[in-house]
Coordinates of N, CA, C and O and ligand atoms in Angstrom, one line a residue:
M1 N -4.3 -4.4 -3.1 CA -3.0 -4.3 -2.4 C -2.4 -2.9 -2.6 O -2.2 -2.5 -3.7
V2 N -2.2 -2.2 -1.5 CA -1.6 -0.9 -1.6 C -0.2 -0.9 -1.1 O 0.0 -1.3 0.0
T3 N 0.7 -0.5 -2.0 CA 2.1 -0.4 -1.6 C 2.5 1.0 -1.2 O 2.4 1.9 -2.1
L4 N 2.8 1.2 0.0 CA 3.2 2.6 0.4 C 4.7 2.6 0.4 O 5.4 1.9 1.1
M5 N 5.3 3.5 -0.4 CA 6.7 3.6 -0.4 C 7.1 5.0 0.1 O 6.6 6.0 -0.3
A6 N 8.1 5.0 1.0 CA 8.7 6.3 1.4 C 9.7 6.7 0.4 O 10.8 6.1 0.2
V7 N 9.4 7.7 -0.3 CA 10.3 8.2 -1.4 C 10.9 9.5 -0.9 O 10.2 10.5 -0.6
S8 N 12.2 9.6 -0.8 CA 12.8 10.8 -0.5 C 13.0 11.6 -1.8 O 13.7 11.1 -2.7
C9 N 12.5 12.8 -1.8 CA 12.6 13.6 -3.0 C 14.0 14.1 -3.2 O 14.5 14.9 -2.5
G10 N 14.7 13.6 -4.2 CA 16.1 13.9 -4.4 C 16.1 15.1 -5.4 O 15.6 16.2 -5.1
G11 N 16.7 14.9 -6.5 CA 16.8 16.0 -7.5 C 15.6 16.2 -8.4 O 15.6 17.1 -9.2
D12 N 14.7 15.3 -8.2 CA 13.5 15.3 -9.0 C 12.7 16.6 -8.8 O 12.3 16.9 -7.7
S13 N 12.6 17.4 -9.8 CA 11.9 18.7 -9.6 C 10.4 18.5 -9.9 O 9.9 18.5 -11.0
S14 N 9.7 18.2 -8.8 CA 8.2 18.1 -8.9 C 7.6 19.4 -8.9 O 8.1 20.4 -8.3
P15 N 6.5 19.6 -9.7 CA 5.8 20.9 -9.7 C 5.2 21.2 -8.3 O 5.2 20.4 -7.4
T16 N 4.6 22.3 -8.2 CA 4.0 22.8 -7.0 C 3.1 21.7 -6.4 O 2.1 21.4 -7.1
Q17 N 3.3 21.3 -5.3 CA 2.4 20.3 -4.7 C 1.7 20.9 -3.5 O 2.2 21.1 -2.4
P18 N 0.4 21.2 -3.8 CA -0.4 21.9 -2.7 C -0.5 21.0 -1.5 O -0.9 19.8 -1.6
T19 N -0.3 21.6 -0.4 CA -0.5 20.8 0.8 C -2.0 20.8 1.2 O -2.6 21.9 1.1
P20 N -2.5 19.6 1.4 CA -4.0 19.6 1.7 C -4.3 20.4 2.9 O -3.6 20.2 4.0
P21 N -5.3 21.3 2.9 CA -5.6 22.1 4.0 C -6.2 21.3 5.1 O -7.3 20.7 4.9
G22 N -5.6 21.3 6.3 CA -6.2 20.7 7.4 C -6.5 19.2 7.2 O -7.6 18.7 7.7
G23 N -5.7 18.5 6.5 CA -6.0 17.1 6.2 C -6.0 16.2 7.4 O -4.9 15.6 7.6
G24 N -7.0 16.1 8.1 CA -7.0 15.3 9.3 C -7.2 13.9 9.0 O -8.3 13.4 8.9
G25 N -6.1 13.2 8.8 CA -6.2 11.7 8.6 C -6.5 11.3 7.2 O -6.5 10.2 6.8
G26 N -6.8 12.3 6.3 CA -7.1 11.9 4.9 C -5.9 12.0 4.0 O -6.0 12.0 2.8
N27 N -4.7 11.9 4.6 CA -3.5 12.1 3.8 C -3.0 10.7 3.3 O -1.9 10.3 3.6
Q28 N -3.8 10.1 2.5 CA -3.5 8.8 2.0 C -3.4 8.7 0.5 O -4.1 9.5 -0.2
T29 N -2.6 7.8 0.0 CA -2.5 7.7 -1.5 C -2.7 6.2 -1.9 O -2.4 5.3 -1.1
V30 N -3.1 6.0 -3.1 CA -3.1 4.7 -3.7 C -2.2 4.8 -5.0 O -2.2 5.8 -5.7
T31 N -1.4 3.8 -5.2 CA -0.5 3.8 -6.3 C -0.9 3.0 -7.5 O -1.4 1.9 -7.3
I32 N -0.9 3.6 -8.7 CA -1.1 2.9 -9.9 C 0.2 2.9 -10.7 O 0.7 3.9 -11.0
T33 N 0.6 1.7 -11.0 CA 1.9 1.5 -11.7 C 1.7 1.2 -13.2 O 0.9 0.4 -13.5
I34 N 2.4 1.9 -14.0 CA 2.3 1.7 -15.5 C 3.5 1.0 -15.9 O 4.7 1.4 -15.7
T35 N 3.3 -0.1 -16.6 CA 4.4 -0.9 -17.2 C 4.1 -1.1 -18.7 O 3.1 -0.6 -19.2
A36 N 4.9 -1.8 -19.4 CA 4.7 -2.1 -20.8 C 3.4 -2.8 -21.1 O 2.8 -2.7 -22.1
S37 N 2.9 -3.5 -20.0 CA 1.6 -4.2 -20.2 C 0.4 -3.3 -19.8 O -0.7 -3.8 -19.8
G38 N 0.6 -2.1 -19.4 CA -0.5 -1.3 -19.0 C -0.5 -0.8 -17.6 O 0.5 -1.0 -16.9
A39 N -1.6 -0.2 -17.2 CA -1.8 0.2 -15.8 C -2.0 -1.0 -14.9 O -2.8 -1.9 -15.2
S40 N -1.3 -1.0 -13.7 CA -1.4 -2.3 -12.9 C -2.7 -2.4 -12.2 O -3.3 -3.4 -12.2
Q41 N -3.1 -1.3 -11.6 CA -4.5 -1.3 -11.0 C -5.3 -0.5 -11.9 O -5.1 0.7 -12.1
R42 N -6.3 -1.1 -12.5 CA -7.1 -0.3 -13.4 C -8.5 0.0 -12.8 O -9.3 0.7 -13.4
S43 N -8.7 -0.5 -11.6 CA -9.9 -0.1 -10.9 C -9.5 0.0 -9.4 O -9.1 -1.0 -8.8
V44 N -9.6 1.2 -8.9 CA -9.2 1.4 -7.5 C -10.4 2.1 -6.8 O -11.1 3.0 -7.4
N45 N -10.5 1.8 -5.5 CA -11.5 2.4 -4.7 C -10.8 3.3 -3.6 O -9.9 2.8 -2.9
I46 N -11.2 4.5 -3.5 CA -10.6 5.4 -2.5 C -11.7 6.1 -1.8 O -12.9 6.1 -2.2
T47 N -11.4 6.7 -0.7 CA -12.3 7.6 0.1 C -12.0 9.0 -0.3 O -10.9 9.4 -0.6
P48 N -13.0 9.9 -0.1 CA -12.8 11.3 -0.5 C -11.6 11.9 0.3 O -11.5 11.7 1.5
G49 N -10.8 12.7 -0.5 CA -9.7 13.3 0.1 C -8.4 12.6 -0.2 O -7.3 13.1 0.0
M50 N -8.5 11.4 -0.6 CA -7.3 10.6 -1.0 C -6.7 11.1 -2.3 O -7.4 11.7 -3.1
R51 N -5.5 10.7 -2.6 CA -4.8 11.0 -3.9 C -4.4 9.7 -4.5 O -4.2 8.7 -3.9
V52 N -4.1 9.8 -5.8 CA -3.6 8.6 -6.6 C -2.2 9.0 -7.1 O -2.1 10.1 -7.6
V53 N -1.3 8.1 -6.9 CA 0.1 8.3 -7.4 C 0.2 7.4 -8.6 O 0.0 6.2 -8.6
F54 N 0.6 8.0 -9.7 CA 0.9 7.2 -10.9 C 2.4 7.1 -11.0 O 3.2 8.1 -11.0
V55 N 2.9 5.9 -11.2 CA 4.3 5.6 -11.3 C 4.5 5.0 -12.7 O 3.9 4.0 -13.1
N56 N 5.4 5.6 -13.4 CA 5.7 5.1 -14.8 C 7.0 4.2 -14.7 O 8.1 4.7 -14.7
N57 N 6.7 2.9 -14.7 CA 7.8 1.9 -14.8 C 8.0 1.4 -16.2 O 8.7 0.4 -16.3
D58 N 7.4 2.0 -17.1 CA 7.6 1.6 -18.5 C 8.9 2.3 -19.0 O 9.5 3.1 -18.4
S59 N 9.3 1.9 -20.2 CA 10.5 2.4 -20.8 C 10.1 3.6 -21.8 O 11.0 4.1 -22.4
R60 N 8.9 4.0 -21.8 CA 8.5 5.1 -22.7 C 7.6 6.0 -21.8 O 7.0 5.6 -20.8
P61 N 7.5 7.3 -22.3 CA 6.7 8.2 -21.5 C 5.2 7.9 -21.6 O 4.7 7.3 -22.6
H62 N 4.5 8.4 -20.6 CA 3.0 8.3 -20.6 C 2.5 9.6 -20.1 O 3.2 10.4 -19.4
E63 N 1.2 9.9 -20.4 CA 0.6 11.1 -20.1 C -0.8 10.9 -19.5 O -1.7 10.7 -20.3
M64 N -0.9 10.8 -18.2 CA -2.1 10.4 -17.6 C -3.0 11.6 -17.3 O -2.6 12.6 -16.7
N65 N -4.2 11.5 -17.8 CA -5.2 12.5 -17.7 C -6.6 12.0 -17.3 O -6.9 10.8 -17.5
S66 N -7.4 12.9 -16.9 CA -8.8 12.5 -16.6 C -9.6 12.3 -17.9 O -9.3 12.8 -18.9
D67 N -10.6 11.4 -17.8 CA -11.5 11.3 -18.9 C -12.4 12.6 -18.9 O -12.4 13.3 -17.9
P68 N -13.1 12.9 -20.0 CA -13.0 12.3 -21.3 C -11.9 12.8 -22.1 O -11.5 14.0 -21.9
H69 N -11.4 12.0 -23.0 CA -10.4 12.5 -24.0 C -11.1 13.2 -25.1 O -12.1 12.7 -25.6
P70 N -10.7 14.3 -25.6 CA -9.4 15.0 -25.2 C -9.6 16.2 -24.2 O -8.7 16.9 -24.0
S71 N -10.8 16.4 -23.7 CA -11.1 17.6 -22.9 C -10.6 17.5 -21.5 O -10.3 18.5 -20.8
H72 N -10.6 16.3 -20.9 CA -10.1 16.0 -19.6 C -10.8 16.8 -18.5 O -10.2 17.2 -17.5
E73 N -12.1 17.0 -18.6 CA -12.7 17.9 -17.7 C -13.4 17.2 -16.5 O -13.8 17.9 -15.6
D74 N -13.5 15.9 -16.5 CA -14.3 15.2 -15.5 C -13.6 15.4 -14.1 O -14.3 15.9 -13.1
C75 N -12.4 15.1 -14.0 CA -11.7 15.2 -12.7 C -10.4 15.9 -12.9 O -9.3 15.3 -13.1
P76 N -10.4 17.3 -12.8 CA -9.2 18.0 -13.0 C -8.0 17.6 -12.1 O -6.9 17.8 -12.5
E77 N -8.3 17.1 -11.0 CA -7.3 16.7 -10.0 C -6.3 15.7 -10.7 O -5.1 15.6 -10.4
L78 N -6.9 14.8 -11.6 CA -6.1 13.8 -12.2 C -5.1 14.4 -13.2 O -4.0 13.9 -13.5
N79 N -5.5 15.6 -13.7 CA -4.6 16.2 -14.8 C -3.3 16.7 -14.2 O -2.4 17.1 -14.9
Q80 N -3.3 16.8 -12.9 CA -2.0 17.2 -12.2 C -0.9 16.1 -12.4 O 0.2 16.4 -12.2
V81 N -1.3 14.9 -12.8 CA -0.3 13.9 -13.0 C 0.4 14.2 -14.4 O 1.6 14.4 -14.4
G82 N -0.4 14.2 -15.4 CA 0.1 14.6 -16.7 C 1.3 13.7 -17.2 O 1.3 12.5 -17.1
F83 N 2.3 14.4 -17.8 CA 3.4 13.8 -18.5 C 4.3 13.1 -17.5 O 4.9 13.8 -16.6
L84 N 4.6 11.8 -17.8 CA 5.5 11.1 -16.9 C 6.6 10.4 -17.8 O 6.3 9.6 -18.6
N85 N 7.8 10.9 -17.6 CA 8.9 10.2 -18.3 C 9.1 8.8 -17.6 O 8.7 8.6 -16.5
P86 N 9.8 7.9 -18.3 CA 10.1 6.6 -17.6 C 10.8 6.8 -16.3 O 11.7 7.6 -16.2
G87 N 10.3 6.2 -15.2 CA 10.9 6.3 -13.9 C 10.3 7.4 -13.1 O 10.5 7.4 -11.9
Q88 N 9.5 8.2 -13.7 CA 8.9 9.3 -12.9 C 7.6 8.9 -12.3 O 6.9 7.9 -12.7
Q89 N 7.2 9.6 -11.2 CA 5.9 9.4 -10.6 C 5.4 10.7 -10.1 O 6.1 11.7 -9.9
R90 N 4.1 10.8 -10.0 CA 3.5 12.1 -9.6 C 2.1 11.8 -9.0 O 1.4 10.9 -9.4
E91 N 1.7 12.6 -8.0 CA 0.5 12.5 -7.4 C -0.6 13.3 -8.1 O -0.3 14.4 -8.6
S92 N -1.8 12.8 -7.9 CA -3.0 13.6 -8.3 C -3.2 14.7 -7.3 O -2.6 14.7 -6.2
G93 N -4.2 15.6 -7.5 CA -4.7 16.4 -6.4 C -5.6 15.6 -5.5 O -5.8 14.4 -5.7
N94 N -6.0 16.2 -4.5 CA -7.0 15.6 -3.6 C -8.3 15.3 -4.3 O -8.9 16.3 -4.8
L95 N -8.7 14.1 -4.3 CA -10.0 13.7 -4.9 C -11.0 13.8 -3.8 O -11.2 12.8 -3.0
V96 N -11.8 14.8 -3.8 CA -12.7 15.1 -2.6 C -14.1 14.8 -2.9 O -14.9 14.6 -2.0
V97 N -14.5 14.8 -4.2 CA -15.9 14.6 -4.6 C -16.2 13.1 -4.8 O -15.4 12.4 -5.5
A98 N -17.2 12.6 -4.2 CA -17.6 11.2 -4.3 C -18.2 11.0 -5.8 O -19.2 11.5 -6.1
R99 N -17.4 10.3 -6.6 CA -17.7 10.1 -8.0 C -16.8 9.0 -8.5 O -15.9 8.5 -7.8
T100 N -16.9 8.8 -9.8 CA -16.0 7.9 -10.5 C -15.2 8.7 -11.5 O -15.8 9.4 -12.3
C101 N -13.9 8.6 -11.4 CA -13.0 9.3 -12.3 C -12.3 8.3 -13.2 O -11.5 7.5 -12.8
G102 N -12.6 8.4 -14.5 CA -11.9 7.6 -15.4 C -10.6 8.3 -15.8 O -10.5 9.5 -15.8
F103 N -9.5 7.5 -16.1 CA -8.3 8.1 -16.5 C -7.8 7.3 -17.8 O -8.3 6.2 -18.1
H104 N -6.9 8.0 -18.5 CA -6.3 7.4 -19.7 C -5.0 8.0 -20.0 O -4.6 9.0 -19.4
D105 N -4.2 7.4 -20.9 CA -3.0 7.9 -21.3 C -3.2 8.8 -22.5 O -3.6 8.3 -23.6
H106 N -3.1 10.1 -22.4 CA -3.4 11.0 -23.4 C -2.6 10.8 -24.7 O -3.0 11.1 -25.8
A107 N -1.4 10.2 -24.5 CA -0.5 9.9 -25.6 C -1.0 8.7 -26.4 O -0.6 8.5 -27.5
N108 N -1.7 7.8 -25.7 CA -2.2 6.6 -26.3 C -3.7 6.4 -25.9 O -4.1 5.4 -25.2
P109 N -4.5 7.3 -26.4 CA -5.9 7.3 -25.9 C -6.7 6.1 -26.3 O -7.7 5.8 -25.6
G110 N -6.3 5.3 -27.3 CA -7.0 4.2 -27.7 C -6.6 2.9 -27.0 O -7.1 1.8 -27.3
T111 N -5.6 3.0 -26.1 CA -5.1 1.8 -25.5 C -5.8 1.4 -24.2 O -5.7 2.1 -23.2
Q112 N -6.7 0.4 -24.3 CA -7.5 0.0 -23.2 C -6.7 -0.2 -21.9 O -7.1 0.1 -20.8
S113 N -5.6 -0.9 -22.0 CA -4.8 -1.3 -20.9 C -4.2 -0.1 -20.1 O -3.8 -0.2 -19.0
L114 N -4.3 1.1 -20.7 CA -3.8 2.3 -20.1 C -4.9 3.2 -19.6 O -4.7 4.3 -19.3
T115 N -6.1 2.6 -19.5 CA -7.3 3.3 -19.0 C -7.7 2.6 -17.7 O -7.3 1.5 -17.4
G116 N -8.5 3.4 -16.9 CA -9.0 2.8 -15.7 C -10.0 3.7 -15.0 O -10.3 4.8 -15.5
N117 N -10.5 3.2 -13.8 CA -11.4 4.0 -13.1 C -11.0 4.1 -11.6 O -10.5 3.1 -11.0
I118 N -11.2 5.3 -11.1 CA -11.0 5.6 -9.7 C -12.3 5.9 -9.1 O -13.0 6.9 -9.5
V119 N -12.8 5.0 -8.2 CA -14.1 5.2 -7.6 C -13.9 5.9 -6.2 O -13.2 5.3 -5.3
I120 N -14.4 7.1 -6.0 CA -14.3 7.8 -4.8 C -15.6 7.7 -4.1 O -16.6 8.2 -4.5
R121 N -15.6 7.1 -2.9 CA -16.8 7.0 -2.1 C -16.5 6.8 -0.6 O -15.4 6.3 -0.3
Ligands
CU1 CU1 -6.7 12.6 -23.4

């Protein structure tokens, strides 16, 4: 189930969000919500060019990065999410390469419930 929310950017200072070049129809996102019990979708399937939005609905910060920990080099697009305070959300970059991207909470690398896989195909 994909929940698309129209969020009006208020005072939240999001970092530079690159506009996808010529994104013809590929401008879609999938949302992964983090709560005290972990990431809500821990396995998502997307098509190349889509992005993943991480929403921190927990009461503590999380830091979402690409596997492997700690180098985070598999899917640099996921590292654009990074540190999320409670209530914050941020998009990944465009995931254009067909592959599987693992993610984890860099602040809690041993917590299985905060890891997951994004399958791009
Ligand atoms: Cu890490």
